[in-house]
PDB file of C-alpha atoms in Angstrom:
ATOM      1  CA  MET A1131     241.736  20.526 -97.093  1.00  0.00           C
ATOM      2  CA  ARG A1132     239.498  22.049 -99.445  1.00  0.00           C
ATOM      3  CA  TYR A1133     242.482  23.756-101.487  1.00  0.00           C
ATOM      4  CA  LEU A1134     244.152  20.607-101.697  1.00  0.00           C
ATOM      5  CA  PHE A1135     241.358  18.991-103.512  1.00  0.00           C
ATOM      6  CA  ILE A1136     240.602  21.432-106.069  1.00  0.00           C
ATOM      7  CA  PHE A1137     245.057  21.741-106.723  1.00  0.00           C
ATOM      8  CA  LEU A1138     244.297  18.033-107.292  1.00  0.00           C
ATOM      9  CA  ILE A1139     241.397  18.487-109.360  1.00  0.00           C
ATOM     10  CA  ILE A1140     243.666  21.506-111.616  1.00  0.00           C
ATOM     11  CA  PHE A1141     246.192  18.586-112.104  1.00  0.00           C
ATOM     12  CA  MET A1142     245.217  15.170-112.360  1.00  0.00           C
ATOM     13  CA  SER A1143     241.539  15.741-114.155  1.00  0.00           C
ATOM     14  CA  PHE A1144     242.044  18.364-116.756  1.00  0.00           C
ATOM     15  CA  PRO A1145     243.846  16.351-120.068  1.00  0.00           C
ATOM     16  CA  LEU A1146     244.614  18.820-121.506  1.00  0.00           C
ATOM     17  CA  VAL A1147     247.466  19.801-118.868  1.00  0.00           C
ATOM     18  CA  ALA A1148     250.282  17.164-118.614  1.00  0.00           C
ATOM     19  CA  LYS A1149     249.747  15.128-115.335  1.00  0.00           C
ATOM     20  CA  GLN A1150     251.887  16.952-113.095  1.00  0.00           C
ATOM     21  CA  LYS A1151     255.150  15.849-111.677  1.00  0.00           C
ATOM     22  CA  PRO A1152     254.998  13.482-108.275  1.00  0.00           C
ATOM     23  CA  GLN A1153     257.136  15.459-106.546  1.00  0.00           C
ATOM     24  CA  LEU A1154     254.967  18.705-107.109  1.00  0.00           C
ATOM     25  CA  THR A1155     251.621  16.881-105.850  1.00  0.00           C
ATOM     26  CA  GLU A1156     253.176  15.320-103.086  1.00  0.00           C
ATOM     27  CA  TYR A1157     254.358  18.912-101.668  1.00  0.00           C
ATOM     28  CA  ALA A1158     250.399  19.779-101.743  1.00  0.00           C
ATOM     29  CA  LYS A1159     249.977  16.626 -99.541  1.00  0.00           C
ATOM     30  CA  ARG A1160     252.393  17.466 -97.261  1.00  0.00           C
ATOM     31  CA  ILE A1161     251.912  21.230 -97.168  1.00  0.00           C
ATOM     32  CA  ASN A1162     248.368  20.361 -96.578  1.00  0.00           C
ATOM     33  CA  GLU A1163     249.367  17.223 -93.749  1.00  0.00           C
ATOM     34  CA  LEU A1164     251.837  19.933 -91.726  1.00  0.00           C
ATOM     35  CA  VAL A1165     248.822  22.415 -91.493  1.00  0.00           C
ATOM     36  CA  TYR A1166     246.852  20.442 -90.254  1.00  0.00           C
ATOM     37  CA  GLN A1167     249.209  18.642 -87.352  1.00  0.00           C
ATOM     38  CA  LEU A1168     249.168  22.758 -86.765  1.00  0.00           C
ATOM     39  CA  SER A1169     245.757  23.156 -86.619  1.00  0.00           C
ATOM     40  CA  CYS A1170     245.226  20.094 -84.224  1.00  0.00           C
ATOM     41  CA  ASP A1171     248.123  21.189 -81.886  1.00  0.00           C
ATOM     42  CA  ALA A1172     250.063  24.783 -83.031  1.00  0.00           C
ATOM     43  CA  SER A1173     253.135  23.602 -80.310  1.00  0.00           C
ATOM     44  CA  ASP A1174     254.147  21.273 -82.326  1.00  0.00           C
ATOM     45  CA  LYS A1175     257.445  22.410 -83.154  1.00  0.00           C
ATOM     46  CA  LYS A1176     258.896  19.598 -85.142  1.00  0.00           C
ATOM     47  CA  ALA A1177     255.421  20.029 -87.491  1.00  0.00           C
ATOM     48  CA  ALA A1178     256.430  24.257 -87.668  1.00  0.00           C
ATOM     49  CA  LYS A1179     260.202  23.262 -88.683  1.00  0.00           C
ATOM     50  CA  ASN A1180     258.960  20.939 -91.879  1.00  0.00           C
ATOM     51  CA  LEU A1181     256.158  23.012 -93.088  1.00  0.00           C
ATOM     52  CA  GLN A1182     258.533  26.402 -93.258  1.00  0.00           C
ATOM     53  CA  LYS A1183     260.833  23.575 -95.799  1.00  0.00           C
ATOM     54  CA  THR A1184     258.520  22.046 -97.654  1.00  0.00           C
ATOM     55  CA  TYR A1185     256.622  25.925 -98.237  1.00  0.00           C
ATOM     56  CA  SER A1186     259.897  27.401 -99.456  1.00  0.00           C
ATOM     57  CA  GLU A1187     261.077  23.662-101.196  1.00  0.00           C
ATOM     58  CA  ALA A1188     257.740  23.921-102.838  1.00  0.00           C
ATOM     59  CA  LEU A1189     257.362  27.073-104.264  1.00  0.00           C
ATOM     60  CA  SER A1190     260.709  27.028-105.951  1.00  0.00           C
ATOM     61  CA  ALA A1191     260.164  23.318-107.544  1.00  0.00           C
ATOM     62  CA  TYR A1192     257.430  25.315-108.971  1.00  0.00           C
ATOM     63  CA  ARG A1193     258.923  28.190-110.233  1.00  0.00           C
ATOM     64  CA  ASN A1194     261.507  25.853-111.740  1.00  0.00           C
ATOM     65  CA  GLU A1195     258.767  24.052-113.159  1.00  0.00           C
ATOM     66  CA  VAL A1196     257.117  27.668-115.006  1.00  0.00           C
ATOM     67  CA  VAL A1197     260.189  27.979-116.214  1.00  0.00           C
ATOM     68  CA  ARG A1198     260.946  24.374-118.085  1.00  0.00           C
ATOM     69  CA  VAL A1199     257.118  25.035-119.293  1.00  0.00           C
ATOM     70  CA  LYS A1200     257.693  28.427-120.936  1.00  0.00           C
ATOM     71  CA  SER A1201     261.361  26.956-122.390  1.00  0.00           C
ATOM     72  CA  SER A1202     259.742  23.893-123.494  1.00  0.00           C
ATOM     73  CA  GLY A1203     258.050  24.029-126.816  1.00  0.00           C
ATOM     74  CA  GLU A1204     255.128  22.076-125.251  1.00  0.00           C
ATOM     75  CA  SER A1205     252.035  22.229-125.962  1.00  0.00           C
ATOM     76  CA  LEU A1206     249.657  25.329-125.007  1.00  0.00           C
ATOM     77  CA  PRO A1207     252.531  26.631-122.425  1.00  0.00           C
ATOM     78  CA  TRP A1208     250.470  29.634-121.359  1.00  0.00           C
ATOM     79  CA  THR A1209     247.662  27.434-120.069  1.00  0.00           C
ATOM     80  CA  LYS A1210     250.395  25.236-117.952  1.00  0.00           C
ATOM     81  CA  THR A1211     252.133  28.055-116.927  1.00  0.00           C
ATOM     82  CA  TYR A1212     248.705  29.604-115.681  1.00  0.00           C
ATOM     83  CA  ASP A1213     248.052  26.242-113.808  1.00  0.00           C
ATOM     84  CA  LEU A1214     251.361  26.170-111.505  1.00  0.00           C
ATOM     85  CA  LEU A1215     250.558  29.505-110.711  1.00  0.00           C
ATOM     86  CA  ASP A1216     247.494  29.289-109.641  1.00  0.00           C
ATOM     87  CA  ALA A1217     247.991  26.124-107.815  1.00  0.00           C
ATOM     88  CA  MET A1218     251.178  28.008-106.198  1.00  0.00           C
ATOM     89  CA  ASN A1219     248.402  30.617-105.031  1.00  0.00           C
ATOM     90  CA  ARG A1220     246.215  28.061-103.250  1.00  0.00           C
ATOM     91  CA  LEU A1221     249.285  26.317-101.483  1.00  0.00           C
ATOM     92  CA  SER A1222     249.739  29.639-100.072  1.00  0.00           C
ATOM     93  CA  GLU A1223     245.905  30.097 -99.450  1.00  0.00           C
ATOM     94  CA  GLU A1224     246.098  26.655 -97.770  1.00  0.00           C
ATOM     95  CA  ILE A1225     248.471  28.177 -95.025  1.00  0.00           C
ATOM     96  CA  MET A1226     247.328  31.868 -94.773  1.00  0.00           C
ATOM     97  CA  TYR A1227     243.487  30.484 -93.765  1.00  0.00           C
ATOM     98  CA  ASN A1228     244.696  28.630 -90.908  1.00  0.00           C
ATOM     99  CA  SER A1229     246.015  30.503 -87.712  1.00  0.00           C
ATOM    100  CA  ALA A1230     248.529  28.402 -86.714  1.00  0.00           C
ATOM    101  CA  ALA A1231     250.610  27.959 -90.129  1.00  0.00           C
ATOM    102  CA  ASN A1232     250.096  31.614 -90.596  1.00  0.00           C
ATOM    103  CA  HIS A1233     251.672  32.572 -87.675  1.00  0.00           C
ATOM    104  CA  ILE A1234     254.348  30.389 -89.046  1.00  0.00           C
ATOM    105  CA  ILE A1235     254.291  31.587 -92.031  1.00  0.00           C
ATOM    106  CA  CYS A1236     253.187  35.260 -91.798  1.00  0.00           C
ATOM    107  CA  GLU A1237     253.634  36.430 -95.029  1.00  0.00           C
ATOM    108  CA  PRO A1238     252.749  33.532 -97.867  1.00  0.00           C
ATOM    109  CA  GLU A1239     254.136  34.352-101.177  1.00  0.00           C
ATOM    110  CA  PHE A1240     251.214  34.868-103.832  1.00  0.00           C
ATOM    111  CA  PHE A1241     251.625  34.977-107.831  1.00  0.00           C
ATOM    112  CA  ASP A1242     248.968  37.308-108.219  1.00  0.00           C
ATOM    113  CA  LEU A1243     250.283  39.659-111.444  1.00  0.00           C
ATOM    114  CA  GLU A1244     252.129  36.798-113.188  1.00  0.00           C
ATOM    115  CA  LEU A1245     248.707  34.849-112.494  1.00  0.00           C
ATOM    116  CA  ASP A1246     246.538  37.741-114.751  1.00  0.00           C
ATOM    117  CA  GLU A1247     249.249  37.607-117.454  1.00  0.00           C
ATOM    118  CA  ALA A1248     249.180  33.840-117.830  1.00  0.00           C
ATOM    119  CA  ARG A1249     245.279  34.028-117.550  1.00  0.00           C
ATOM    120  CA  ALA A1250     244.933  37.096-120.440  1.00  0.00           C
ATOM    121  CA  ASN A1251     247.781  34.898-122.761  1.00  0.00           C
ATOM    122  CA  ALA A1252     246.058  31.738-121.985  1.00  0.00           C
ATOM    123  CA  VAL A1253     242.617  31.965-123.006  1.00  0.00           C
ATOM    124  CA  HIS A1254     243.795  32.943-126.616  1.00  0.00           C
ATOM    125  CA  GLU A1255     245.913  30.269-126.556  1.00  0.00           C
ATOM    126  CA  LEU A1256     243.038  28.048-125.197  1.00  0.00           C
ATOM    127  CA  TYR A1257     240.767  29.568-127.463  1.00  0.00           C
ATOM    128  CA  ASP A1258     242.636  29.823-131.172  1.00  0.00           C
ATOM    129  CA  ALA A1259     243.836  25.678-130.215  1.00  0.00           C
ATOM    130  CA  GLY A1260     239.987  24.735-129.881  1.00  0.00           C
ATOM    131  CA  THR A1261     239.047  26.959-132.977  1.00  0.00           C
ATOM    132  CA  ASN A1262     241.732  25.062-135.206  1.00  0.00           C
ATOM    133  CA  ALA A1263     240.349  21.523-134.032  1.00  0.00           C
ATOM    134  CA  LEU A1264     236.990  22.653-134.734  1.00  0.00           C
ATOM    135  CA  ASN A1265     237.576  23.173-137.723  1.00  0.00           C
ATOM    136  CA  GLN A1266     240.217  20.328-138.671  1.00  0.00           C
ATOM    137  CA  GLY A1267     236.477  18.117-137.692  1.00  0.00           C
ATOM    138  CA  GLY A1268     236.316  14.724-136.428  1.00  0.00           C
ATOM    139  CA  ILE A1269     235.572  13.487-133.072  1.00  0.00           C
ATOM    140  CA  LYS A1270     239.234  13.213-131.676  1.00  0.00           C
ATOM    141  CA  GLN A1271     239.280  16.810-132.691  1.00  0.00           C
ATOM    142  CA  SER A1272     236.152  17.880-131.485  1.00  0.00           C
ATOM    143  CA  ARG A1273     236.667  16.436-127.786  1.00  0.00           C
ATOM    144  CA  TYR A1274     239.870  18.281-127.902  1.00  0.00           C
ATOM    145  CA  ALA A1275     238.344  21.785-129.268  1.00  0.00           C
ATOM    146  CA  TRP A1276     235.444  20.980-126.228  1.00  0.00           C
ATOM    147  CA  GLN A1277     238.276  20.660-123.969  1.00  0.00           C
ATOM    148  CA  CYS A1278     239.895  23.551-125.210  1.00  0.00           C
ATOM    149  CA  PHE A1279     237.039  25.464-124.928  1.00  0.00           C
ATOM    150  CA  SER A1280     235.991  24.706-121.320  1.00  0.00           C
ATOM    151  CA  LYS A1281     239.040  25.476-120.066  1.00  0.00           C
ATOM    152  CA  ALA A1282     239.162  28.798-121.588  1.00  0.00           C
ATOM    153  CA  GLY A1283     235.732  29.732-120.029  1.00  0.00           C
ATOM    154  CA  LYS A1284     236.593  28.901-116.774  1.00  0.00           C
ATOM    155  CA  ILE A1285     239.816  30.797-116.694  1.00  0.00           C
ATOM    156  CA  VAL A1286     237.742  34.101-118.504  1.00  0.00           C
ATOM    157  CA  PRO A1287     234.164  33.419-118.484  1.00  0.00           C
ATOM    158  CA  LYS A1288     232.064  34.209-121.834  1.00  0.00           C
ATOM    159  CA  PHE A1289     235.233  34.884-123.068  1.00  0.00           C
ATOM    160  CA  ARG A1290     234.504  36.262-127.221  1.00  0.00           C
ATOM    161  CA  ASP A1291     232.295  33.448-128.583  1.00  0.00           C
ATOM    162  CA  THR A1292     233.623  30.434-126.462  1.00  0.00           C
ATOM    163  CA  GLU A1293     230.450  28.985-125.307  1.00  0.00           C
ATOM    164  CA  GLN A1294     228.507  29.021-128.411  1.00  0.00           C
ATOM    165  CA  LYS A1295     232.064  27.015-129.888  1.00  0.00           C
ATOM    166  CA  LEU A1296     231.615  24.873-126.977  1.00  0.00           C
ATOM    167  CA  GLN A1297     228.320  23.733-127.987  1.00  0.00           C
ATOM    168  CA  MET A1298     229.013  23.533-131.195  1.00  0.00           C
ATOM    169  CA  ALA A1299     232.419  21.111-130.406  1.00  0.00           C
ATOM    170  CA  TYR A1300     229.847  19.038-128.049  1.00  0.00           C
ATOM    171  CA  GLU A1301     228.048  18.365-130.645  1.00  0.00           C
ATOM    172  CA  LYS A1302     230.314  17.039-133.049  1.00  0.00           C
ATOM    173  CA  ALA A1303     232.004  15.341-130.255  1.00  0.00           C
ATOM    174  CA  THR A1304     229.305  13.348-129.346  1.00  0.00           C
ATOM    175  CA  SER A1305     228.171   9.524-130.713  1.00  0.00           C
ATOM    176  CA  ARG A1306     224.393   8.752-130.540  1.00  0.00           C
ATOM    177  CA  ILE A1307     224.125   5.312-130.674  1.00  0.00           C
ATOM    178  CA  LEU A1308     220.708   4.630-131.997  1.00  0.00           C
ATOM    179  CA  PHE A1309     219.734   1.244-129.972  1.00  0.00           C
ATOM    180  CA  ASP A1310     215.847   0.099-130.507  1.00  0.00           C
ATOM    181  CA  GLN A1311     215.792  -2.439-132.633  1.00  0.00           C
ATOM    182  CA  VAL A1312     215.836  -5.851-131.207  1.00  0.00           C
ATOM    183  CA  THR A1313     214.107  -8.951-133.204  1.00  0.00           C
ATOM    184  CA  ALA A1314     213.399 -12.626-132.089  1.00  0.00           C
ATOM    185  CA  TYR A1315     211.984 -16.010-133.338  1.00  0.00           C
ATOM    186  CA  GLY A1316     211.059 -19.343-132.084  1.00  0.00           C
ATOM    187  CA  ASN A1317     208.731 -22.119-133.004  1.00  0.00           C
ATOM    188  CA  GLY A1318     207.554 -20.039-135.762  1.00  0.00           C
ATOM    189  CA  LYS A1319     206.977 -16.905-135.005  1.00  0.00           C
ATOM    190  CA  SER A1320     207.970 -13.578-133.945  1.00  0.00           C
ATOM    191  CA  LEU A1321     209.198 -12.897-129.443  1.00  0.00           C
ATOM    192  CA  ASN A1322     208.526 -10.150-127.790  1.00  0.00           C
ATOM    193  CA  CYS A1323     211.870  -8.514-127.127  1.00  0.00           C
ATOM    194  CA  THR A1324     210.825  -5.304-124.439  1.00  0.00           C
ATOM    195  CA  ARG A1325     212.981  -7.067-121.149  1.00  0.00           C
ATOM    196  CA  ILE A1326     216.473  -7.826-123.528  1.00  0.00           C
ATOM    197  CA  SER A1327     216.181  -4.721-125.025  1.00  0.00           C
ATOM    198  CA  GLU A1328     215.379  -2.579-122.516  1.00  0.00           C
ATOM    199  CA  THR A1329     217.779  -4.375-119.708  1.00  0.00           C
ATOM    200  CA  LEU A1330     220.548  -3.640-122.487  1.00  0.00           C
ATOM    201  CA  LEU A1331     219.711  -0.466-123.181  1.00  0.00           C
ATOM    202  CA  SER A1332     220.342   0.939-119.365  1.00  0.00           C
ATOM    203  CA  VAL A1333     223.201  -1.155-119.364  1.00  0.00           C
ATOM    204  CA  LEU A1334     224.973   0.118-121.745  1.00  0.00           C
ATOM    205  CA  GLN A1335     224.112   3.738-121.233  1.00  0.00           C
ATOM    206  CA  MET A1336     225.055   2.983-117.130  1.00  0.00           C
ATOM    207  CA  LYS A1337     228.509   1.665-118.986  1.00  0.00           C
ATOM    208  CA  TYR A1338     229.163   5.043-120.195  1.00  0.00           C
ATOM    209  CA  LEU A1339     227.290   6.934-117.647  1.00  0.00           C
ATOM    210  CA  LYS A1340     231.090   8.943-116.655  1.00  0.00           C
ATOM    211  CA  ASP A1341     231.712   9.431-120.876  1.00  0.00           C
ATOM    212  CA  GLN A1342     229.349  12.498-121.591  1.00  0.00           C
ATOM    213  CA  PHE A1343     230.276  11.960-125.736  1.00  0.00           C
ATOM    214  CA  VAL A1344     228.576   8.656-126.019  1.00  0.00           C
ATOM    215  CA  GLN A1345     224.682   8.522-125.415  1.00  0.00           C
ATOM    216  CA  PHE A1346     222.323   5.476-126.323  1.00  0.00           C
ATOM    217  CA  ASN A1347     219.011   7.236-127.425  1.00  0.00           C
ATOM    218  CA  THR A1348     215.865   5.147-128.665  1.00  0.00           C
ATOM    219  CA  SER A1349     213.960   6.014-132.059  1.00  0.00           C
ATOM    220  CA  ASN A1350     211.332   8.145-130.257  1.00  0.00           C
ATOM    221  CA  GLU A1351     214.125  10.001-128.673  1.00  0.00           C
ATOM    222  CA  ILE A1352     216.071  10.772-131.984  1.00  0.00           C
ATOM    223  CA  VAL A1353     213.071  11.840-133.543  1.00  0.00           C
ATOM    224  CA  THR A1354     211.510  13.822-130.349  1.00  0.00           C
ATOM    225  CA  ARG A1355     214.929  15.535-129.931  1.00  0.00           C
ATOM    226  CA  LYS A1356     215.604  15.919-133.850  1.00  0.00           C
ATOM    227  CA  LEU A1357     218.725  14.657-132.753  1.00  0.00           C
ATOM    228  CA  GLN A1358     222.042  12.783-135.708  1.00  0.00           C
ATOM    229  CA  PRO A1359     222.596   9.326-134.529  1.00  0.00           C
ATOM    230  CA  THR A1360     225.742   8.163-135.333  1.00  0.00           C
ATOM    231  CA  TRP A1361     225.468   4.546-135.438  1.00  0.00           C
ATOM    232  CA  LYS A1362     222.635   1.805-134.750  1.00  0.00           C
ATOM    233  CA  ILE A1363     223.006  -0.571-133.489  1.00  0.00           C
ATOM    234  CA  GLU A1364     220.306  -3.661-134.999  1.00  0.00           C
ATOM    235  CA  LEU A1365     220.061  -7.297-132.715  1.00  0.00           C
ATOM    236  CA  SER A1366     218.589 -10.514-133.991  1.00  0.00           C
ATOM    237  CA  PHE A1367     218.259 -13.676-131.824  1.00  0.00           C
ATOM    238  CA  VAL A1368     218.242 -16.465-134.659  1.00  0.00           C
ATOM    239  CA  ASP A1369     218.590 -20.226-134.760  1.00  0.00           C
ATOM    240  CA  LEU A1370     216.945 -20.413-131.258  1.00  0.00           C
ATOM    241  CA  GLY A1371     216.081 -24.282-130.277  1.00  0.00           C
ATOM    242  CA  SER A1372     215.442 -25.486-126.852  1.00  0.00           C
ATOM    243  CA  GLU A1373     215.231 -29.673-125.685  1.00  0.00           C
ATOM    244  CA  SER A1374     214.526 -30.578-122.522  1.00  0.00           C
ATOM    245  CA  SER A1375     215.651 -33.408-120.837  1.00  0.00           C
ATOM    246  CA  ALA A1376     214.439 -35.947-118.096  1.00  0.00           C
ATOM    247  CA  PRO A1377     212.499 -34.310-115.318  1.00  0.00           C
ATOM    248  CA  ILE A1378     214.876 -35.039-111.915  1.00  0.00           C
ATOM    249  CA  GLY A1379     211.912 -35.062-109.383  1.00  0.00           C
ATOM    250  CA  ASN A1380     210.440 -31.941-109.461  1.00  0.00           C
ATOM    251  CA  ILE A1381     213.032 -29.842-111.244  1.00  0.00           C
ATOM    252  CA  GLN A1382     212.003 -29.914-115.222  1.00  0.00           C
ATOM    253  CA  VAL A1383     215.241 -28.898-117.466  1.00  0.00           C
ATOM    254  CA  VAL A1384     215.669 -27.488-120.573  1.00  0.00           C
ATOM    255  CA  TYR A1385     218.551 -26.228-123.361  1.00  0.00           C
ATOM    256  CA  VAL A1386     218.250 -23.543-125.093  1.00  0.00           C
ATOM    257  CA  ASN A1387     220.164 -22.380-127.629  1.00  0.00           C
ATOM    258  CA  GLY A1388     220.756 -19.666-130.275  1.00  0.00           C
ATOM    259  CA  VAL A1389     222.977 -17.239-131.901  1.00  0.00           C
ATOM    260  CA  ALA A1390     223.005 -12.878-130.964  1.00  0.00           C
ATOM    261  CA  GLU A1391     223.399 -11.516-134.551  1.00  0.00           C
ATOM    262  CA  LEU A1392     225.360  -8.170-133.960  1.00  0.00           C
ATOM    263  CA  LYS A1393     225.513  -5.306-136.142  1.00  0.00           C
ATOM    264  CA  ILE A1394     226.910  -1.667-136.096  1.00  0.00           C
ATOM    265  CA  ILE A1395     225.766   0.604-139.334  1.00  0.00           C
ATOM    266  CA  ASP A1396     226.541   3.878-140.317  1.00  0.00           C
ATOM    267  CA  THR A1397     223.842   5.678-140.354  1.00  0.00           C
ATOM    268  CA  ASN A1398     225.195   8.552-142.625  1.00  0.00           C
ATOM    269  CA  THR A1399     226.527   5.877-145.416  1.00  0.00           C
ATOM    270  CA  GLU A1400     224.557   2.550-144.232  1.00  0.00           C
ATOM    271  CA  LYS A1401     227.747   0.849-144.257  1.00  0.00           C
ATOM    272  CA  GLN A1402     227.505  -2.003-141.694  1.00  0.00           C
ATOM    273  CA  MET A1403     230.656  -0.820-139.532  1.00  0.00           C
ATOM    274  CA  PHE A1404     231.066  -3.983-137.580  1.00  0.00           C
ATOM    275  CA  TYR A1405     229.357  -7.491-137.575  1.00  0.00           C
ATOM    276  CA  LYS A1406     229.904 -10.397-134.889  1.00  0.00           C
ATOM    277  CA  ARG A1407     227.937 -13.736-133.964  1.00  0.00           C
ATOM    278  CA  ILE A1408     227.462 -14.529-130.387  1.00  0.00           C
ATOM    279  CA  PRO A1409     226.323 -18.350-129.682  1.00  0.00           C
ATOM    280  CA  ASN A1410     225.030 -19.112-126.332  1.00  0.00           C
ATOM    281  CA  GLN A1411     223.547 -22.281-124.400  1.00  0.00           C
ATOM    282  CA  TYR A1412     221.324 -21.696-121.683  1.00  0.00           C
ATOM    283  CA  VAL A1413     220.324 -24.193-119.073  1.00  0.00           C
ATOM    284  CA  TRP A1414     216.555 -22.984-117.864  1.00  0.00           C
ATOM    285  CA  LYS A1415     215.147 -25.125-114.559  1.00  0.00           C
ATOM    286  CA  ASN A1416     211.748 -25.507-114.041  1.00  0.00           C
ATOM    287  CA  TYR A1417     211.518 -26.335-109.850  1.00  0.00           C
ATOM    288  CA  SER A1418     207.441 -26.081-110.483  1.00  0.00           C
ATOM    289  CA  GLY A1419     207.185 -29.757-110.922  1.00  0.00           C
ATOM    290  CA  ARG A1420     204.884 -28.525-114.116  1.00  0.00           C
ATOM    291  CA  GLU A1421     205.625 -29.859-117.608  1.00  0.00           C
ATOM    292  CA  TYR A1422     204.616 -26.805-119.227  1.00  0.00           C
ATOM    293  CA  TRP A1423     206.308 -23.526-120.654  1.00  0.00           C
ATOM    294  CA  ASP A1424     206.520 -21.204-123.049  1.00  0.00           C
ATOM    295  CA  SER A1425     208.388 -19.669-126.158  1.00  0.00           C
ATOM    296  CA  GLN A1426     208.914 -16.579-124.546  1.00  0.00           C
ATOM    297  CA  THR A1427     209.642 -17.546-121.030  1.00  0.00           C
ATOM    298  CA  LEU A1428     213.066 -19.187-122.388  1.00  0.00           C
ATOM    299  CA  PHE A1429     213.167 -16.804-124.799  1.00  0.00           C
ATOM    300  CA  ASP A1430     213.643 -13.830-121.950  1.00  0.00           C
ATOM    301  CA  ALA A1431     216.074 -16.199-119.465  1.00  0.00           C
ATOM    302  CA  PHE A1432     218.366 -16.964-122.382  1.00  0.00           C
ATOM    303  CA  SER A1433     218.914 -13.434-123.687  1.00  0.00           C
ATOM    304  CA  LEU A1434     219.212 -11.665-120.245  1.00  0.00           C
ATOM    305  CA  ASN A1435     221.958 -14.436-119.725  1.00  0.00           C
ATOM    306  CA  MET A1436     223.807 -12.773-122.256  1.00  0.00           C
ATOM    307  CA  VAL A1437     223.326  -9.300-121.804  1.00  0.00           C
ATOM    308  CA  ASN A1438     227.341  -8.689-120.689  1.00  0.00           C
ATOM    309  CA  GLN A1439     228.386 -10.543-123.576  1.00  0.00           C
ATOM    310  CA  ILE A1440     226.778  -8.640-125.809  1.00  0.00           C
ATOM    311  CA  GLN A1441     227.096  -5.129-124.300  1.00  0.00           C
ATOM    312  CA  GLU A1442     231.177  -6.103-124.470  1.00  0.00           C
ATOM    313  CA  ALA A1443     230.881  -6.187-128.079  1.00  0.00           C
ATOM    314  CA  ILE A1444     229.354  -3.716-128.688  1.00  0.00           C
ATOM    315  CA  SER A1445     231.923  -1.520-126.085  1.00  0.00           C
ATOM    316  CA  ASP A1446     234.763  -3.137-128.066  1.00  0.00           C
ATOM    317  CA  PHE A1447     233.662  -1.262-130.971  1.00  0.00           C
ATOM    318  CA  ILE A1448     233.060   1.772-129.785  1.00  0.00           C
ATOM    319  CA  ASN A1449     236.031   2.091-127.599  1.00  0.00           C
ATOM    320  CA  LYS A1450     238.520   1.054-130.811  1.00  0.00           C
ATOM    321  CA  SER A1451     236.274   3.931-132.944  1.00  0.00           C
ATOM    322  CA  LEU A1452     236.920   6.448-130.970  1.00  0.00           C
ATOM    323  CA  ASN A1453     240.491   5.714-129.878  1.00  0.00           C
TER     324      ASN A1453
END
């Protein structure tokens, strides 16, 4: 089971290599299932026969794909060849390390010599592609460079100055977004924006938790870590107002209205890259029976109710800018 997992990671998660043909991934899945069946019942003749047939077909299919990749003119042919050969070896290991399966296929085929050749060529291929992309600059090219250097470092650890260039590519590929400028005024006075600021920052960080190239930072983090932000977010709540209705029993209802004014600024040029007004009405209910409420309480409830709308607007800008 562990080799199937590694195999799927190789082909389905690394963006530089085209997603493997369904037929090839299906072979890996089928071989894994048959090996498991034999480990449960070594006398299963049907599983034994199917394993021999499937393994033979898999090797043939992978060989054909290697030939196709080398002659196709596709980008990174040696890298793709390396991954195919490595996958074939892992299929053979899946069989070799299972006694029941190894009894059926006594000498699974390995491609160590071909793999060594592909590795030697692939690491140079990745290094050159990464260097070219890094020299071009730009976020997209820097991300591609990072992928190249990351892959090269996995194939041949500490190859040339791959580690240094990997870090350079990461810095160029990362969009750092400064976020802690939130303001609001109600009844002629400034309101405390701590709750909405902390909540929205947390939501945005969770949204991009799996994207290592998008980071949200506060001013303190920017200064302390000496970071250079790409954009800064300015959020203001304006036109705030409230109107209470007649109590319904012990329930006091207050209608809170206002607009969230969202700006995203390029920190290098100070140019406004994004602007949006997001109107909202929130119905605040007081179940205590008292007729007293304060502006801060109403604002906290009103602004927190808008977190998802604001997050979606910010995410829409980031996704469009980076894709």
